[in-house]
Amino acid sequence: MIRVAFYDTKDYDRESFEHLGERNQIEFRFFETKLNKDTVRLSKGSDAVCVFVNDIVDKDVIESLYEYGVKLIALRSAGYNNVDLGAAEGKVRVVRVPAYSPYAVAEHAIALLLTSVRRIHKAYNRTREFNFSLRGLIGFDFYGKTVGVIGTGKIGRIFINICNGFGMKVIAYDPYPAIDSDIHYVELEKLLSESDIISLHCPLNEETRHIIDAKAIDNMKKGVVIVNTSRGGLIDAKALLEGIKTRKIGAACLDVYEEEAEVFFEDRSGHILNDDLLLRLISMPNVIVTSHQAFLTKEALNNIAETTVENIVCCLKKEVKCENELRLS
Ligand code: NAI
């Protein structure tokens, strides 16, 4: 039996993982708490830990895992910016789920965008109160608008296909352009200055942290709509708020937020939120925030569970090379 300490558990995780565990002789020990230096001791006696986007897998945590004999860190996500791969090298193997449903994320980005631009969230609330006024609900056509896509990997390319369906003009920036495509690549500065809508689909790393900062916003068209379904750290949230206050940014659609770890995924409705920046952003009429839910479809959850279990079996039972293993180089 393989023992796996499963951190940051939600009900939907139990549903998708429990039966797969039984079938593959894996005992999942479900913990609602996130992994960090204070909770790492819960993994004592486990062969692996299974973690999500807001678990902190830094050098200290990895040292403890190594000391406890934990052999594998199985990420239930594609992004791995929360894991110190350098510290894990030669000590604990790291696997991830590189793609579970890029459609889920790309479609959520479009859902946010349409909601924001066509003011659906406002209209929904109004008609529920029998307010049928159209005041303040003017949107704009997607057709003919320029959308700038930063990052043209799996999700970015699906997002581009959907935008093409709307008849939008798509321009893209990626330091590693897709050679087998007809995507129109431009330099980042050009993308920032020409786009009516900008959508982020690149990973968070040292190069991309605050790729959208005050200088980038300064370079954008007045009224630009920014969509971020990738990672919060791609945007300097203070600069974003400033851009909204000065009316430079027309709207922001955020599924991720730099300081989301303490807030997202939980019901905080009865609490006083301490994050003034998030409060201010949420209070803006042209900002829509969802709680890192872009991945949340039935299909994606099934794929996450299946691939994670395959990764664990591959590394700990068959002890063979796993194609989803992450290494520094
Ligand atoms: P991917 O690895 O297929 O594509 C990422 C693309 O970004 C690649 O083409 C890469 O060349 C490009 N890139 C790297 N550095 C860049 C830079 N400096 N500027 C512009 N582009 C750069 O990844 P995928 O599957 O498309 O996912 C993209 C991101 O979406 C992930 O890194 C993750 O952070 C996020 N994500 C968010 C989810 C959510 O629920 N909100 C769920 C899944 C992923």
mmCIF file of C-alpha atoms and ligand atoms in Angstrom:
data_model
loop_
_atom_site.group_PDB
_atom_site.id
_atom_site.type_symbol
_atom_site.label_atom_id
_atom_site.label_comp_id
_atom_site.label_asym_id
_atom_site.label_seq_id
_atom_site.Cartn_x
_atom_site.Cartn_y
_atom_site.Cartn_z
ATOM 1 C CA MET A 1 0.000 0.000 0.000
ATOM 2 C CA ILE A 2 1.307 3.470 -0.929
ATOM 3 C CA ARG A 3 0.516 6.167 1.643
ATOM 4 C CA VAL A 4 -0.116 9.675 0.370
ATOM 5 C CA ALA A 5 -0.639 12.778 2.521
ATOM 6 C CA PHE A 6 -3.187 14.782 0.547
ATOM 7 C CA TYR A 7 -3.090 18.500 1.418
ATOM 8 C CA ASP A 8 -5.641 21.270 0.814
ATOM 9 C CA THR A 9 -8.440 18.738 0.330
ATOM 10 C CA LYS A 10 -11.824 19.867 -0.940
ATOM 11 C CA ASP A 11 -14.970 17.703 -1.177
ATOM 12 C CA TYR A 12 -14.593 17.382 -4.925
ATOM 13 C CA ASP A 13 -11.026 16.033 -4.465
ATOM 14 C CA ARG A 14 -12.234 13.231 -2.190
ATOM 15 C CA GLU A 15 -14.912 12.295 -4.709
ATOM 16 C CA SER A 16 -12.504 12.026 -7.620
ATOM 17 C CA PHE A 17 -9.520 10.488 -5.777
ATOM 18 C CA GLU A 18 -10.991 8.035 -3.242
ATOM 19 C CA HIS A 19 -12.163 5.304 -5.624
ATOM 20 C CA LEU A 20 -9.043 5.585 -7.809
ATOM 21 C CA GLY A 21 -6.922 5.171 -4.679
ATOM 22 C CA GLU A 22 -8.753 1.984 -3.665
ATOM 23 C CA ARG A 23 -8.330 0.555 -7.146
ATOM 24 C CA ASN A 24 -4.579 1.227 -7.154
ATOM 25 C CA GLN A 25 -3.739 0.326 -3.543
ATOM 26 C CA ILE A 26 -3.081 3.921 -2.590
ATOM 27 C CA GLU A 27 -4.195 5.149 0.811
ATOM 28 C CA PHE A 28 -4.927 8.863 0.625
ATOM 29 C CA ARG A 29 -4.790 10.653 3.983
ATOM 30 C CA PHE A 30 -6.903 13.719 3.367
ATOM 31 C CA PHE A 31 -6.006 16.958 5.170
ATOM 32 C CA GLU A 32 -7.912 20.194 4.714
ATOM 33 C CA THR A 33 -4.908 22.248 5.743
ATOM 34 C CA LYS A 34 -2.360 23.461 3.209
ATOM 35 C CA LEU A 35 1.199 22.190 3.182
ATOM 36 C CA ASN A 36 3.710 24.559 4.749
ATOM 37 C CA LYS A 37 6.526 24.340 7.304
ATOM 38 C CA ASP A 38 4.014 24.051 10.166
ATOM 39 C CA THR A 39 1.915 21.287 8.634
ATOM 40 C CA VAL A 40 4.631 19.250 6.919
ATOM 41 C CA ARG A 41 4.851 16.932 9.944
ATOM 42 C CA LEU A 42 1.441 15.503 8.966
ATOM 43 C CA SER A 43 3.281 13.775 6.123
ATOM 44 C CA LYS A 44 5.377 11.621 8.499
ATOM 45 C CA GLY A 45 4.967 7.971 7.542
ATOM 46 C CA SER A 46 3.787 8.837 4.016
ATOM 47 C CA ASP A 47 5.493 7.836 0.792
ATOM 48 C CA ALA A 48 4.248 10.893 -1.055
ATOM 49 C CA VAL A 49 2.516 14.223 -0.605
ATOM 50 C CA CYS A 50 -0.168 15.413 -2.994
ATOM 51 C CA VAL A 51 -0.407 19.201 -3.249
ATOM 52 C CA PHE A 52 -2.233 21.989 -5.064
ATOM 53 C CA VAL A 53 -1.451 25.536 -6.198
ATOM 54 C CA ASN A 54 -1.358 27.296 -2.825
ATOM 55 C CA ASP A 55 0.598 24.712 -0.855
ATOM 56 C CA ILE A 56 4.064 26.046 -0.041
ATOM 57 C CA VAL A 57 6.731 23.561 -1.057
ATOM 58 C CA ASP A 58 9.841 25.604 -0.335
ATOM 59 C CA LYS A 59 13.360 24.565 0.719
ATOM 60 C CA ASP A 60 12.437 24.107 4.410
ATOM 61 C CA VAL A 61 9.409 21.991 3.609
ATOM 62 C CA ILE A 62 11.409 19.870 1.159
ATOM 63 C CA GLU A 63 14.157 19.306 3.763
ATOM 64 C CA SER A 64 11.507 18.030 6.203
ATOM 65 C CA LEU A 65 9.903 15.798 3.577
ATOM 66 C CA TYR A 66 13.331 14.310 2.825
ATOM 67 C CA GLU A 67 13.985 13.761 6.521
ATOM 68 C CA TYR A 68 10.621 11.955 6.898
ATOM 69 C CA GLY A 69 11.444 9.691 3.964
ATOM 70 C CA VAL A 70 8.775 11.140 1.663
ATOM 71 C CA LYS A 71 9.868 10.222 -1.851
ATOM 72 C CA LEU A 72 7.442 12.075 -4.075
ATOM 73 C CA ILE A 73 5.693 15.438 -4.400
ATOM 74 C CA ALA A 74 2.668 14.906 -6.647
ATOM 75 C CA LEU A 75 1.242 18.203 -7.847
ATOM 76 C CA ARG A 76 -2.430 18.219 -8.797
ATOM 77 C CA SER A 77 -1.774 21.241 -11.000
ATOM 78 C CA ALA A 78 0.033 22.217 -14.178
ATOM 79 C CA GLY A 79 1.752 25.295 -12.694
ATOM 80 C CA TYR A 80 4.615 24.514 -10.280
ATOM 81 C CA ASN A 81 5.848 27.970 -9.215
ATOM 82 C CA ASN A 82 5.118 27.009 -5.578
ATOM 83 C CA VAL A 83 7.740 24.223 -5.586
ATOM 84 C CA ASP A 84 11.481 24.844 -5.129
ATOM 85 C CA LEU A 85 12.689 22.421 -7.772
ATOM 86 C CA GLY A 86 16.330 23.197 -6.994
ATOM 87 C CA ALA A 87 15.869 22.144 -3.379
ATOM 88 C CA ALA A 88 14.052 18.967 -4.426
ATOM 89 C CA GLU A 89 16.735 17.864 -6.892
ATOM 90 C CA GLY A 90 18.259 14.531 -5.815
ATOM 91 C CA LYS A 91 16.040 14.375 -2.690
ATOM 92 C CA VAL A 92 12.353 14.175 -3.560
ATOM 93 C CA ARG A 93 10.919 13.554 -7.022
ATOM 94 C CA VAL A 94 8.322 16.034 -8.296
ATOM 95 C CA VAL A 95 5.510 15.211 -10.734
ATOM 96 C CA ARG A 96 2.678 17.343 -12.052
ATOM 97 C CA VAL A 97 -0.405 17.168 -14.277
ATOM 98 C CA PRO A 98 0.756 19.078 -17.338
ATOM 99 C CA ALA A 99 -2.668 19.233 -18.983
ATOM 100 C CA TYR A 100 -6.009 18.255 -17.505
ATOM 101 C CA SER A 101 -8.318 20.425 -19.505
ATOM 102 C CA PRO A 102 -6.845 23.441 -21.237
ATOM 103 C CA TYR A 103 -10.395 23.957 -22.574
ATOM 104 C CA ALA A 104 -11.689 24.512 -19.025
ATOM 105 C CA VAL A 105 -9.278 27.408 -18.459
ATOM 106 C CA ALA A 106 -9.579 28.989 -21.904
ATOM 107 C CA GLU A 107 -13.379 28.799 -21.742
ATOM 108 C CA HIS A 108 -13.403 30.382 -18.278
ATOM 109 C CA ALA A 109 -11.267 33.245 -19.576
ATOM 110 C CA ILE A 110 -13.861 33.816 -22.302
ATOM 111 C CA ALA A 111 -16.714 33.514 -19.779
ATOM 112 C CA LEU A 112 -15.135 36.226 -17.627
ATOM 113 C CA LEU A 113 -14.486 38.400 -20.631
ATOM 114 C CA LEU A 114 -18.030 38.168 -22.016
ATOM 115 C CA THR A 115 -19.523 38.704 -18.565
ATOM 116 C CA SER A 116 -17.426 41.802 -18.046
ATOM 117 C CA VAL A 117 -17.756 43.368 -21.491
ATOM 118 C CA ARG A 118 -21.512 42.728 -21.816
ATOM 119 C CA ARG A 119 -22.182 43.584 -18.133
ATOM 120 C CA ILE A 120 -23.965 40.255 -17.542
ATOM 121 C CA HIS A 121 -23.142 40.287 -13.814
ATOM 122 C CA LYS A 122 -24.865 43.661 -13.471
ATOM 123 C CA ALA A 123 -27.871 42.641 -15.561
ATOM 124 C CA TYR A 124 -28.317 39.392 -13.603
ATOM 125 C CA ASN A 125 -28.509 41.243 -10.298
ATOM 126 C CA ARG A 126 -30.819 43.904 -11.723
ATOM 127 C CA THR A 127 -33.451 41.650 -13.264
ATOM 128 C CA ARG A 128 -33.637 39.567 -10.075
ATOM 129 C CA GLU A 129 -34.868 42.756 -8.423
ATOM 130 C CA PHE A 130 -37.191 43.559 -11.342
ATOM 131 C CA ASN A 131 -34.962 46.440 -12.402
ATOM 132 C CA PHE A 132 -35.122 46.322 -16.191
ATOM 133 C CA SER A 133 -33.167 49.500 -16.852
ATOM 134 C CA LEU A 134 -30.328 49.335 -19.409
ATOM 135 C CA ARG A 135 -28.483 52.294 -17.951
ATOM 136 C CA GLY A 136 -24.724 51.658 -17.749
ATOM 137 C CA LEU A 137 -24.908 48.313 -19.539
ATOM 138 C CA ILE A 138 -23.334 49.327 -22.851
ATOM 139 C CA GLY A 139 -20.700 46.825 -23.947
ATOM 140 C CA PHE A 140 -18.669 46.492 -27.128
ATOM 141 C CA ASP A 141 -18.534 43.965 -29.990
ATOM 142 C CA PHE A 142 -15.742 41.392 -29.842
ATOM 143 C CA TYR A 143 -15.823 41.241 -33.630
ATOM 144 C CA GLY A 144 -12.969 43.223 -35.142
ATOM 145 C CA LYS A 145 -11.264 43.967 -31.793
ATOM 146 C CA THR A 146 -7.587 43.222 -31.240
ATOM 147 C CA VAL A 147 -6.830 40.678 -28.541
ATOM 148 C CA GLY A 148 -3.265 40.245 -27.294
ATOM 149 C CA VAL A 149 -2.405 36.804 -25.951
ATOM 150 C CA ILE A 150 0.676 36.473 -23.732
ATOM 151 C CA GLY A 151 1.773 32.839 -23.774
ATOM 152 C CA THR A 152 0.743 30.533 -26.591
ATOM 153 C CA GLY A 153 0.967 27.108 -24.950
ATOM 154 C CA LYS A 154 -1.920 24.685 -24.569
ATOM 155 C CA ILE A 155 -4.380 27.130 -22.988
ATOM 156 C CA GLY A 156 -3.301 30.214 -24.939
ATOM 157 C CA ARG A 157 -3.770 28.439 -28.255
ATOM 158 C CA ILE A 158 -7.285 27.259 -27.404
ATOM 159 C CA PHE A 159 -8.116 30.779 -26.258
ATOM 160 C CA ILE A 160 -6.796 32.064 -29.607
ATOM 161 C CA ASN A 161 -9.000 29.605 -31.549
ATOM 162 C CA ILE A 162 -12.073 30.785 -29.648
ATOM 163 C CA CYS A 163 -11.154 34.434 -30.297
ATOM 164 C CA ASN A 164 -10.741 33.669 -34.007
ATOM 165 C CA GLY A 165 -14.289 32.303 -33.912
ATOM 166 C CA PHE A 166 -15.507 35.688 -32.696
ATOM 167 C CA GLY A 167 -13.789 37.373 -35.656
ATOM 168 C CA MET A 168 -11.226 39.111 -33.469
ATOM 169 C CA LYS A 169 -7.756 40.095 -34.624
ATOM 170 C CA VAL A 170 -5.321 38.036 -32.557
ATOM 171 C CA ILE A 171 -1.734 39.051 -31.837
ATOM 172 C CA ALA A 172 0.520 37.122 -29.479
ATOM 173 C CA TYR A 173 3.767 37.273 -27.555
ATOM 174 C CA ASP A 174 5.761 34.222 -26.503
ATOM 175 C CA PRO A 175 9.558 33.966 -26.298
ATOM 176 C CA TYR A 176 9.134 30.387 -27.566
ATOM 177 C CA PRO A 177 6.708 30.794 -30.485
ATOM 178 C CA ALA A 178 4.775 27.797 -31.762
ATOM 179 C CA ILE A 179 6.422 26.974 -35.089
ATOM 180 C CA ASP A 180 3.557 24.814 -36.391
ATOM 181 C CA SER A 181 0.949 27.566 -36.240
ATOM 182 C CA ASP A 182 -0.195 30.653 -38.091
ATOM 183 C CA ILE A 183 -0.266 32.764 -34.918
ATOM 184 C CA HIS A 184 0.723 36.372 -35.551
ATOM 185 C CA TYR A 185 3.557 37.016 -33.076
ATOM 186 C CA VAL A 186 4.652 40.530 -32.116
ATOM 187 C CA GLU A 187 7.017 42.017 -29.524
ATOM 188 C CA LEU A 188 5.537 42.482 -26.041
ATOM 189 C CA GLU A 189 5.564 46.298 -26.304
ATOM 190 C CA LYS A 190 3.588 46.190 -29.538
ATOM 191 C CA LEU A 191 1.075 43.755 -28.043
ATOM 192 C CA LEU A 192 0.591 45.995 -25.017
ATOM 193 C CA SER A 193 0.098 49.146 -27.074
ATOM 194 C CA GLU A 194 -2.217 47.691 -29.759
ATOM 195 C CA SER A 195 -4.549 45.368 -27.860
ATOM 196 C CA ASP A 196 -8.116 46.155 -26.820
ATOM 197 C CA ILE A 197 -8.072 43.018 -24.672
ATOM 198 C CA ILE A 198 -5.012 41.346 -23.125
ATOM 199 C CA SER A 199 -5.160 37.782 -21.806
ATOM 200 C CA LEU A 200 -2.356 36.132 -19.831
ATOM 201 C CA HIS A 201 -1.552 32.468 -20.483
ATOM 202 C CA CYS A 202 2.107 32.155 -19.503
ATOM 203 C CA PRO A 203 3.611 30.504 -16.412
ATOM 204 C CA LEU A 204 4.776 32.476 -13.389
ATOM 205 C CA ASN A 205 8.567 32.544 -13.087
ATOM 206 C CA GLU A 206 11.317 35.092 -12.440
ATOM 207 C CA GLU A 207 10.991 36.375 -15.999
ATOM 208 C CA THR A 208 7.224 36.804 -15.964
ATOM 209 C CA ARG A 209 6.623 38.056 -12.401
ATOM 210 C CA HIS A 210 4.811 41.419 -12.750
ATOM 211 C CA ILE A 211 4.959 41.224 -16.536
ATOM 212 C CA ILE A 212 1.974 43.552 -16.172
ATOM 213 C CA ASP A 213 3.365 46.399 -14.041
ATOM 214 C CA ALA A 214 2.904 50.184 -14.010
ATOM 215 C CA LYS A 215 5.181 50.618 -17.045
ATOM 216 C CA ALA A 216 3.340 47.978 -19.052
ATOM 217 C CA ILE A 217 -0.032 49.510 -18.137
ATOM 218 C CA ASP A 218 1.257 52.923 -19.151
ATOM 219 C CA ASN A 219 1.990 51.494 -22.580
ATOM 220 C CA MET A 220 -1.560 50.107 -23.035
ATOM 221 C CA LYS A 221 -4.549 51.563 -24.885
ATOM 222 C CA LYS A 222 -7.015 53.514 -22.781
ATOM 223 C CA GLY A 223 -9.944 51.271 -21.894
ATOM 224 C CA VAL A 224 -8.023 48.001 -22.268
ATOM 225 C CA VAL A 225 -9.577 44.889 -20.712
ATOM 226 C CA ILE A 226 -7.127 42.622 -18.867
ATOM 227 C CA VAL A 227 -7.837 38.935 -18.257
ATOM 228 C CA ASN A 228 -5.716 36.803 -15.944
ATOM 229 C CA THR A 229 -6.481 33.115 -15.522
ATOM 230 C CA SER A 230 -2.825 32.106 -15.119
ATOM 231 C CA ARG A 231 -1.147 33.176 -11.886
ATOM 232 C CA GLY A 232 -1.715 36.258 -9.707
ATOM 233 C CA GLY A 233 1.976 37.164 -9.590
ATOM 234 C CA LEU A 234 1.953 37.998 -13.298
ATOM 235 C CA ILE A 235 0.207 41.268 -12.431
ATOM 236 C CA ASP A 236 1.373 43.937 -9.993
ATOM 237 C CA ALA A 237 -2.026 44.305 -8.313
ATOM 238 C CA LYS A 238 -1.204 47.773 -6.939
ATOM 239 C CA ALA A 239 -0.396 49.025 -10.429
ATOM 240 C CA LEU A 240 -3.588 47.401 -11.708
ATOM 241 C CA LEU A 241 -5.684 49.214 -9.124
ATOM 242 C CA GLU A 242 -3.965 52.482 -10.016
ATOM 243 C CA GLY A 243 -4.688 51.859 -13.710
ATOM 244 C CA ILE A 244 -8.351 51.278 -12.878
ATOM 245 C CA LYS A 245 -8.552 54.404 -10.752
ATOM 246 C CA THR A 246 -7.035 56.551 -13.504
ATOM 247 C CA ARG A 247 -9.531 54.992 -16.014
ATOM 248 C CA LYS A 248 -6.625 53.689 -18.122
ATOM 249 C CA ILE A 249 -7.853 50.132 -17.614
ATOM 250 C CA GLY A 250 -11.414 49.628 -18.800
ATOM 251 C CA ALA A 251 -11.966 46.363 -16.954
ATOM 252 C CA ALA A 252 -10.123 43.521 -15.261
ATOM 253 C CA CYS A 253 -11.151 39.872 -15.116
ATOM 254 C CA LEU A 254 -9.166 38.006 -12.495
ATOM 255 C CA ASP A 255 -9.351 34.320 -11.681
ATOM 256 C CA VAL A 256 -6.067 34.577 -9.790
ATOM 257 C CA TYR A 257 -4.573 37.112 -7.411
ATOM 258 C CA GLU A 258 -1.035 37.499 -6.109
ATOM 259 C CA GLU A 259 -1.995 37.088 -2.455
ATOM 260 C CA GLU A 260 -4.771 34.572 -3.051
ATOM 261 C CA ALA A 261 -3.284 31.793 -0.876
ATOM 262 C CA GLU A 262 -4.860 33.060 2.350
ATOM 263 C CA VAL A 263 -8.224 33.924 0.865
ATOM 264 C CA PHE A 264 -9.243 31.915 -2.189
ATOM 265 C CA PHE A 265 -11.000 28.526 -2.128
ATOM 266 C CA GLU A 266 -12.623 29.224 1.285
ATOM 267 C CA ASP A 267 -15.900 30.787 2.449
ATOM 268 C CA ARG A 268 -14.794 34.078 4.008
ATOM 269 C CA SER A 269 -18.243 35.656 3.937
ATOM 270 C CA GLY A 270 -18.484 35.965 7.730
ATOM 271 C CA HIS A 271 -14.986 37.371 8.133
ATOM 272 C CA ILE A 272 -13.325 40.770 7.965
ATOM 273 C CA LEU A 273 -10.910 40.601 5.048
ATOM 274 C CA ASN A 274 -7.502 42.061 5.861
ATOM 275 C CA ASP A 275 -6.351 42.467 2.284
ATOM 276 C CA ASP A 276 -7.217 46.096 1.456
ATOM 277 C CA LEU A 277 -5.979 45.787 -2.100
ATOM 278 C CA LEU A 278 -8.247 42.837 -2.862
ATOM 279 C CA LEU A 279 -11.168 44.596 -1.160
ATOM 280 C CA ARG A 280 -10.639 47.687 -3.277
ATOM 281 C CA LEU A 281 -10.347 45.659 -6.485
ATOM 282 C CA ILE A 282 -13.516 43.673 -5.739
ATOM 283 C CA SER A 283 -15.386 46.899 -4.969
ATOM 284 C CA MET A 284 -14.710 48.274 -8.455
ATOM 285 C CA PRO A 285 -17.668 48.029 -10.846
ATOM 286 C CA ASN A 286 -15.387 46.982 -13.703
ATOM 287 C CA VAL A 287 -13.491 44.219 -11.918
ATOM 288 C CA ILE A 288 -14.686 40.618 -11.818
ATOM 289 C CA VAL A 289 -12.922 38.224 -9.477
ATOM 290 C CA THR A 290 -13.408 34.463 -9.447
ATOM 291 C CA SER A 291 -11.651 32.318 -6.906
ATOM 292 C CA HIS A 292 -9.143 30.354 -9.032
ATOM 293 C CA GLN A 293 -11.970 28.306 -10.506
ATOM 294 C CA ALA A 294 -10.938 28.242 -14.168
ATOM 295 C CA PHE A 295 -9.895 24.593 -13.887
ATOM 296 C CA LEU A 296 -13.108 23.520 -12.173
ATOM 297 C CA THR A 297 -14.961 21.302 -14.627
ATOM 298 C CA LYS A 298 -15.965 17.644 -14.261
ATOM 299 C CA GLU A 299 -13.657 16.702 -17.078
ATOM 300 C CA ALA A 300 -10.671 18.483 -15.565
ATOM 301 C CA LEU A 301 -11.217 17.003 -12.093
ATOM 302 C CA ASN A 302 -11.375 13.461 -13.516
ATOM 303 C CA ASN A 303 -8.242 14.043 -15.574
ATOM 304 C CA ILE A 304 -6.375 15.536 -12.584
ATOM 305 C CA ALA A 305 -7.205 12.500 -10.434
ATOM 306 C CA GLU A 306 -6.351 9.971 -13.138
ATOM 307 C CA THR A 307 -3.033 11.542 -14.091
ATOM 308 C CA THR A 308 -1.991 12.122 -10.463
ATOM 309 C CA VAL A 309 -2.683 8.482 -9.584
ATOM 310 C CA GLU A 310 -0.808 7.331 -12.719
ATOM 311 C CA ASN A 311 2.135 9.567 -11.734
ATOM 312 C CA ILE A 312 2.215 8.115 -8.203
ATOM 313 C CA VAL A 313 1.984 4.518 -9.453
ATOM 314 C CA CYS A 314 4.639 5.174 -12.086
ATOM 315 C CA CYS A 315 7.136 6.636 -9.595
ATOM 316 C CA LEU A 316 6.488 4.581 -6.471
ATOM 317 C CA LYS A 317 5.190 1.229 -7.679
ATOM 318 C CA LYS A 318 6.699 0.647 -11.076
ATOM 319 C CA GLU A 319 9.706 2.816 -10.252
ATOM 320 C CA VAL A 320 10.103 3.727 -13.911
ATOM 321 C CA LYS A 321 10.734 7.031 -15.664
ATOM 322 C CA CYS A 322 7.629 9.206 -15.452
ATOM 323 C CA GLU A 323 6.957 11.553 -18.347
ATOM 324 C CA ASN A 324 5.337 14.098 -16.012
ATOM 325 C CA GLU A 325 8.376 14.395 -13.757
ATOM 326 C CA LEU A 326 9.786 17.897 -13.296
ATOM 327 C CA ARG A 327 13.497 18.562 -13.266
ATOM 328 C CA LEU A 328 15.490 21.762 -13.158
ATOM 329 C CA SER A 329 17.010 21.302 -16.607
HETATM 330 P P1 NAI B 1 1.969 25.745 -21.330
HETATM 331 O O1 NAI B 1 3.256 25.338 -20.687
HETATM 332 O O2 NAI B 1 1.343 24.818 -22.321
HETATM 333 O O3 NAI B 1 2.149 27.172 -22.041
HETATM 334 C C1 NAI B 1 2.787 28.249 -21.436
HETATM 335 C C2 NAI B 1 3.309 29.144 -22.549
HETATM 336 O O4 NAI B 1 3.866 30.308 -21.953
HETATM 337 C C3 NAI B 1 4.423 28.479 -23.380
HETATM 338 O O5 NAI B 1 4.137 28.585 -24.762
HETATM 339 C C4 NAI B 1 5.664 29.271 -23.009
HETATM 340 O O6 NAI B 1 6.591 29.374 -24.086
HETATM 341 C C5 NAI B 1 5.040 30.625 -22.689
HETATM 342 N N1 NAI B 1 5.935 31.497 -21.957
HETATM 343 C C6 NAI B 1 6.992 31.170 -21.160
HETATM 344 N N2 NAI B 1 7.601 32.289 -20.737
HETATM 345 C C7 NAI B 1 6.926 33.351 -21.268
HETATM 346 C C8 NAI B 1 7.087 34.757 -21.212
HETATM 347 N N3 NAI B 1 8.086 35.307 -20.529
HETATM 348 N N4 NAI B 1 6.201 35.515 -21.878
HETATM 349 C C9 NAI B 1 5.196 34.976 -22.592
HETATM 350 N N5 NAI B 1 5.007 33.645 -22.699
HETATM 351 C C10 NAI B 1 5.863 32.834 -22.042
HETATM 352 O O7 NAI B 1 0.970 26.048 -20.135
HETATM 353 P P2 NAI B 1 -0.621 26.056 -20.162
HETATM 354 O O8 NAI B 1 -1.118 24.685 -19.878
HETATM 355 O O9 NAI B 1 -1.105 26.752 -21.370
HETATM 356 O O10 NAI B 1 -0.946 26.928 -18.853
HETATM 357 C C11 NAI B 1 -0.626 28.299 -18.789
HETATM 358 C C12 NAI B 1 -0.751 28.753 -17.347
HETATM 359 O O11 NAI B 1 -2.113 28.690 -16.942
HETATM 360 C C13 NAI B 1 -0.033 27.830 -16.333
HETATM 361 O O12 NAI B 1 1.317 28.174 -16.176
HETATM 362 C C14 NAI B 1 -0.813 28.045 -15.078
HETATM 363 O O13 NAI B 1 -0.165 29.045 -14.322
HETATM 364 C C15 NAI B 1 -2.167 28.567 -15.550
HETATM 365 N N6 NAI B 1 -3.279 27.692 -15.173
HETATM 366 C C16 NAI B 1 -4.305 28.235 -14.442
HETATM 367 C C17 NAI B 1 -5.383 27.472 -14.071
HETATM 368 C C18 NAI B 1 -6.554 28.045 -13.321
HETATM 369 O O14 NAI B 1 -7.395 27.294 -12.797
HETATM 370 N N7 NAI B 1 -6.711 29.348 -13.236
HETATM 371 C C19 NAI B 1 -5.431 26.034 -14.406
HETATM 372 C C20 NAI B 1 -4.326 25.581 -15.218
HETATM 373 C C21 NAI B 1 -3.280 26.394 -15.563
#
